[in-house]
Coordinates of C-alpha atoms in Angstrom, one line a residue:
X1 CA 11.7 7.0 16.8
X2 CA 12.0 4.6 14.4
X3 CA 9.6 2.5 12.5
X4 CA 9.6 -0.6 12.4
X5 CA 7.3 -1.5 9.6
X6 CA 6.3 1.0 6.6
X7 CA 3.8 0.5 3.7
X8 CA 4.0 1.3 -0.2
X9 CA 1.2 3.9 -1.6
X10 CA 0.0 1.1 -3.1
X11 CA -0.6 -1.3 0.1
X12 CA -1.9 1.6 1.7
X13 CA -4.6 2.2 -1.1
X14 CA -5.6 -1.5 -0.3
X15 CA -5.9 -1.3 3.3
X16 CA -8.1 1.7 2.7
X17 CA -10.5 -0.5 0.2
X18 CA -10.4 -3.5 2.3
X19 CA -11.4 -1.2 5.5
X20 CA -14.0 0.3 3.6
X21 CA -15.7 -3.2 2.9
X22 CA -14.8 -4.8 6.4
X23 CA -14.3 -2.5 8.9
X24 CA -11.5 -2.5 10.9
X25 CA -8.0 -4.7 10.4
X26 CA -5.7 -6.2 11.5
X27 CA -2.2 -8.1 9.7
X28 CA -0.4 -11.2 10.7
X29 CA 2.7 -12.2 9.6
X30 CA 3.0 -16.4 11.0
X31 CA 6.6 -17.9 10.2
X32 CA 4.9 -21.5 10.1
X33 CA 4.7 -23.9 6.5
X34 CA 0.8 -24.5 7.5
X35 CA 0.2 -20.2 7.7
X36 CA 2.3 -19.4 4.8
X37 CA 5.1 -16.9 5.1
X38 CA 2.8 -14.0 3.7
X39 CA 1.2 -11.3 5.9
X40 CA -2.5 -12.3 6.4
X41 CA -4.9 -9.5 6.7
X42 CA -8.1 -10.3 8.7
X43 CA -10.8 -8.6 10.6
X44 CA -9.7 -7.2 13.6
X45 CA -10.3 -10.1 16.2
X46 CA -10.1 -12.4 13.1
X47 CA -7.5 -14.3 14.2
X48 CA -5.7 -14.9 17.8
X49 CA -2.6 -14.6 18.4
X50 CA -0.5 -16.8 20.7
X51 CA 1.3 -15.8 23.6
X52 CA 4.4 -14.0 22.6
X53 CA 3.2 -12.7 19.7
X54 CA 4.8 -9.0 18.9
X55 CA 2.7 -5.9 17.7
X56 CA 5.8 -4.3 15.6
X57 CA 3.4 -1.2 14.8
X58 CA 0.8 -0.2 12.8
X59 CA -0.5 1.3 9.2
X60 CA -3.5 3.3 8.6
X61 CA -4.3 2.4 12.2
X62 CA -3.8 -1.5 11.1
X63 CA -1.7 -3.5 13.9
X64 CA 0.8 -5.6 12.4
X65 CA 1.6 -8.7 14.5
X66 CA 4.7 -11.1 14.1
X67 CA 4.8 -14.8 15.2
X68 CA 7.1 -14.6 18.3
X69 CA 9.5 -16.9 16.6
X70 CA 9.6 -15.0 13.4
X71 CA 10.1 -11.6 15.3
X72 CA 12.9 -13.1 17.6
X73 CA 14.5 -14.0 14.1
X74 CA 13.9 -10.5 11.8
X75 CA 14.0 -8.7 15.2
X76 CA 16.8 -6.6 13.4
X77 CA 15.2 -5.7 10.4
X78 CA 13.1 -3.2 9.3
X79 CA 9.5 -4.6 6.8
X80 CA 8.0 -2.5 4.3
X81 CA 4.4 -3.6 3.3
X82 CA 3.9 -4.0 -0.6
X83 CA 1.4 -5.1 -2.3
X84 CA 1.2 -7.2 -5.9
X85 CA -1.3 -9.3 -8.7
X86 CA -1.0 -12.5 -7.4
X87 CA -2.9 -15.3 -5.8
X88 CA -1.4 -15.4 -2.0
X89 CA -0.7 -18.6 -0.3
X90 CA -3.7 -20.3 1.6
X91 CA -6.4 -17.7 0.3
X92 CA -7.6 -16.8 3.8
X93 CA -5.8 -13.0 3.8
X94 CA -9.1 -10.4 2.7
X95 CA -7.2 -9.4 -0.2
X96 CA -7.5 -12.6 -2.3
X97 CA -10.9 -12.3 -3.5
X98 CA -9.1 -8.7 -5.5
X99 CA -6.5 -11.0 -6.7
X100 CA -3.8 -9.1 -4.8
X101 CA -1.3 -10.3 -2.3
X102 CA 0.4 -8.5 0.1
X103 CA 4.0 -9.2 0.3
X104 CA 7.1 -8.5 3.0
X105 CA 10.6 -6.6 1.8
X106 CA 13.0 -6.8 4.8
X107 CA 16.4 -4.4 5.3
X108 CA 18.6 -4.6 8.1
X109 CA 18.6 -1.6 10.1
X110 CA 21.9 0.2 10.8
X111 CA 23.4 0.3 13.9
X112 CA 22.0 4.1 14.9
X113 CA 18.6 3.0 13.6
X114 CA 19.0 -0.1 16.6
X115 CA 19.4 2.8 19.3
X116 CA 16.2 4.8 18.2
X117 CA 13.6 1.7 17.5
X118 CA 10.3 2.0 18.7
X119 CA 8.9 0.0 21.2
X120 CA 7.1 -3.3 20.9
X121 CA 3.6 -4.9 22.1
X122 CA 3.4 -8.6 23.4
X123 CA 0.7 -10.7 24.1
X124 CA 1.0 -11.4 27.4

């Protein structure tokens, strides 16, 4: 199966860190001007997410949820976690207190990579 979301070594190390100060997490990626287009990161059960909303999968054993909207648009593409020095938009994601932001990279998966994707959770 196919991934549909991957991390850097570096995002990784920061989900570690962050998990070691506030337990478990969670990510959401909104598509909205008032959210930002930047993944949040929150305390699991931090944030609700709407009906529709997509679980696309998970690092370190952190669900990453999409905005139903946003998904139905990058439903195609394949996101890769990163991590860089930088204030992120709004300041509510864990990581801004470090002065890190994480960050989205998008590809296009090819047409085999379409036939072998893994499956998706909603919010039902």
């Amino acid at each position: 199966m196919i991934k549909r979301i991957d991390a850097t070594q570096e995002a990784i190390a920061l989900i570690q860190t962050l998990k070691e100060k506030h337990g478990e997490l969670m990510f959401y990626q909104a598509g909205g001007c008032c959210e930002g287009t930047q993944p949040q990161c929150f305390e699991k059960g931090g944030f609700y997410q709407r009906m529709g909303d997509v679980c696309i999968g998970t690092i370190e054993g952190t669900e990453f949820w999409v905005d139903k909207d946003l998904f139905e648009y990058w439903k195609h593409a394949h996101f890769t976690l990163k991590v860089i020095d930088a204030f992120g938009v709004g300041g509510f994601s864990l990581e801004t207190p470090l002065k890190k932001t994480f960050q989205i990279e998008y590809r296009i998966f090819t047409p085999e990579e379409e036939l072998n994707l893994e499956p998706v959770k909603y919010i039902e």
